[in-house]
Amino acid sequence: MSQHTPGPWVVWAMEDGTDGITAAGADGILLTVARVHDQDVKRQGANARLIAAAPEMFEYLCNLARVWAMSQGENATLDILRTLLAKIHGPKEKRRG
């Protein structure tokens, strides 16, 4: 399982002109997950919405990979899904001892 901040993530227009992506923490306090700034305001908003959709996309990819593996078996599409999920999970920690 990924260790990202659970969704949903929401985009807010911040006072400084950036778009903020926030999520509710375990204690109900809003957490800023990211801030997006771009000279092109339309591109800034598009990037912020893409980032905010990340938790839902991650969940969908996990479910898709699981269902695909059960129904289609090992193939190139499953390899692509697993490669994408590995990018999300990041590098594996080296085992100690």
mmCIF file of C-alpha atoms in Angstrom:
data_model
loop_
_atom_site.group_PDB
_atom_site.id
_atom_site.type_symbol
_atom_site.label_atom_id
_atom_site.label_comp_id
_atom_site.label_asym_id
_atom_site.label_seq_id
_atom_site.Cartn_x
_atom_site.Cartn_y
_atom_site.Cartn_z
ATOM 1 C CA MET A 1 0.000 0.000 0.000
ATOM 2 C CA SER A 2 1.190 3.484 -0.770
ATOM 3 C CA GLN A 3 1.921 5.874 2.086
ATOM 4 C CA HIS A 4 0.345 8.940 0.475
ATOM 5 C CA THR A 5 -2.145 11.195 2.228
ATOM 6 C CA PRO A 6 -5.567 9.594 1.770
ATOM 7 C CA GLY A 7 -8.053 11.324 -0.522
ATOM 8 C CA PRO A 8 -10.152 12.967 -1.441
ATOM 9 C CA TRP A 9 -7.852 15.808 -2.409
ATOM 10 C CA VAL A 10 -9.453 19.163 -3.219
ATOM 11 C CA VAL A 11 -8.162 22.133 -5.250
ATOM 12 C CA TRP A 12 -8.423 25.598 -3.685
ATOM 13 C CA ALA A 13 -7.459 28.978 -5.107
ATOM 14 C CA MET A 14 -4.916 30.335 -2.633
ATOM 15 C CA GLU A 15 -4.487 34.022 -1.738
ATOM 16 C CA ASP A 16 -0.984 34.056 -3.261
ATOM 17 C CA GLY A 17 -2.305 33.072 -6.702
ATOM 18 C CA THR A 18 -1.288 29.434 -6.501
ATOM 19 C CA ASP A 19 -3.680 26.514 -6.513
ATOM 20 C CA GLY A 20 -3.485 24.495 -3.306
ATOM 21 C CA ILE A 21 -4.337 20.817 -3.083
ATOM 22 C CA THR A 22 -5.647 19.899 0.354
ATOM 23 C CA ALA A 23 -6.901 16.825 2.177
ATOM 24 C CA ALA A 24 -8.471 16.261 5.572
ATOM 25 C CA GLY A 25 -6.041 14.795 8.074
ATOM 26 C CA ALA A 26 -6.957 12.082 10.568
ATOM 27 C CA ASP A 27 -7.796 14.776 13.121
ATOM 28 C CA GLY A 28 -10.004 16.671 10.643
ATOM 29 C CA ILE A 29 -7.492 19.472 10.104
ATOM 30 C CA LEU A 30 -6.870 20.402 6.455
ATOM 31 C CA LEU A 31 -3.425 19.421 5.195
ATOM 32 C CA THR A 32 -1.788 21.105 2.219
ATOM 33 C CA VAL A 33 -0.639 18.278 -0.031
ATOM 34 C CA ALA A 34 0.800 20.517 -2.769
ATOM 35 C CA ARG A 35 0.762 23.985 -4.284
ATOM 36 C CA VAL A 36 0.847 24.559 -8.012
ATOM 37 C CA HIS A 37 2.067 27.702 -9.749
ATOM 38 C CA ASP A 38 2.377 28.345 -13.473
ATOM 39 C CA GLN A 39 2.582 31.519 -15.539
ATOM 40 C CA ASP A 40 -0.373 30.156 -17.540
ATOM 41 C CA VAL A 41 -3.373 30.177 -15.148
ATOM 42 C CA LYS A 42 -5.336 27.634 -17.238
ATOM 43 C CA ARG A 43 -2.403 25.214 -17.215
ATOM 44 C CA GLN A 44 -1.957 25.811 -13.472
ATOM 45 C CA GLY A 45 -5.578 24.796 -12.840
ATOM 46 C CA ALA A 46 -5.295 21.765 -15.104
ATOM 47 C CA ASN A 47 -2.136 20.607 -13.310
ATOM 48 C CA ALA A 48 -3.759 21.120 -9.907
ATOM 49 C CA ARG A 49 -6.835 19.089 -10.905
ATOM 50 C CA LEU A 50 -4.613 16.287 -12.227
ATOM 51 C CA ILE A 51 -2.666 16.168 -8.955
ATOM 52 C CA ALA A 52 -5.893 16.263 -6.907
ATOM 53 C CA ALA A 53 -7.212 13.227 -8.801
ATOM 54 C CA ALA A 54 -4.107 11.170 -7.916
ATOM 55 C CA PRO A 55 -5.543 9.174 -4.968
ATOM 56 C CA GLU A 56 -8.567 8.079 -7.017
ATOM 57 C CA MET A 57 -6.390 7.209 -10.018
ATOM 58 C CA PHE A 58 -4.070 5.214 -7.751
ATOM 59 C CA GLU A 59 -6.965 3.218 -6.310
ATOM 60 C CA TYR A 60 -8.344 2.598 -9.797
ATOM 61 C CA LEU A 61 -4.953 1.402 -11.084
ATOM 62 C CA CYS A 62 -4.557 -0.992 -8.137
ATOM 63 C CA ASN A 63 -8.005 -2.460 -8.750
ATOM 64 C CA LEU A 64 -7.451 -2.619 -12.508
ATOM 65 C CA ALA A 65 -4.138 -4.463 -12.089
ATOM 66 C CA ARG A 66 -5.734 -6.960 -9.700
ATOM 67 C CA VAL A 67 -8.734 -7.645 -11.949
ATOM 68 C CA TRP A 68 -6.579 -7.738 -15.082
ATOM 69 C CA ALA A 69 -4.208 -10.288 -13.523
ATOM 70 C CA MET A 70 -7.141 -12.543 -12.563
ATOM 71 C CA SER A 71 -8.955 -12.295 -15.891
ATOM 72 C CA GLN A 72 -6.192 -11.856 -18.469
ATOM 73 C CA GLY A 73 -3.100 -13.317 -16.808
ATOM 74 C CA GLU A 74 0.437 -12.113 -17.425
ATOM 75 C CA ASN A 75 0.766 -9.880 -20.485
ATOM 76 C CA ALA A 76 2.163 -6.550 -21.681
ATOM 77 C CA THR A 77 -0.772 -4.532 -20.318
ATOM 78 C CA LEU A 78 -0.281 -5.951 -16.825
ATOM 79 C CA ASP A 79 3.446 -5.176 -17.077
ATOM 80 C CA ILE A 80 2.593 -1.545 -17.899
ATOM 81 C CA LEU A 81 0.202 -1.335 -14.935
ATOM 82 C CA ARG A 82 2.786 -2.826 -12.587
ATOM 83 C CA THR A 83 5.495 -0.458 -13.860
ATOM 84 C CA LEU A 84 3.234 2.531 -13.266
ATOM 85 C CA LEU A 85 2.342 1.323 -9.766
ATOM 86 C CA ALA A 86 6.040 0.783 -8.995
ATOM 87 C CA LYS A 87 6.688 4.445 -9.894
ATOM 88 C CA ILE A 88 3.992 5.464 -7.417
ATOM 89 C CA HIS A 89 5.364 3.243 -4.654
ATOM 90 C CA GLY A 90 8.899 4.570 -5.197
ATOM 91 C CA PRO A 91 12.167 2.719 -4.719
ATOM 92 C CA LYS A 92 12.148 -0.275 -2.424
ATOM 93 C CA GLU A 93 14.023 0.184 0.813
ATOM 94 C CA LYS A 94 17.124 -1.931 1.257
ATOM 95 C CA ARG A 95 16.717 -4.610 3.880
ATOM 96 C CA ARG A 96 18.979 -4.335 6.850
ATOM 97 C CA GLY A 97 20.593 -7.164 8.689
#
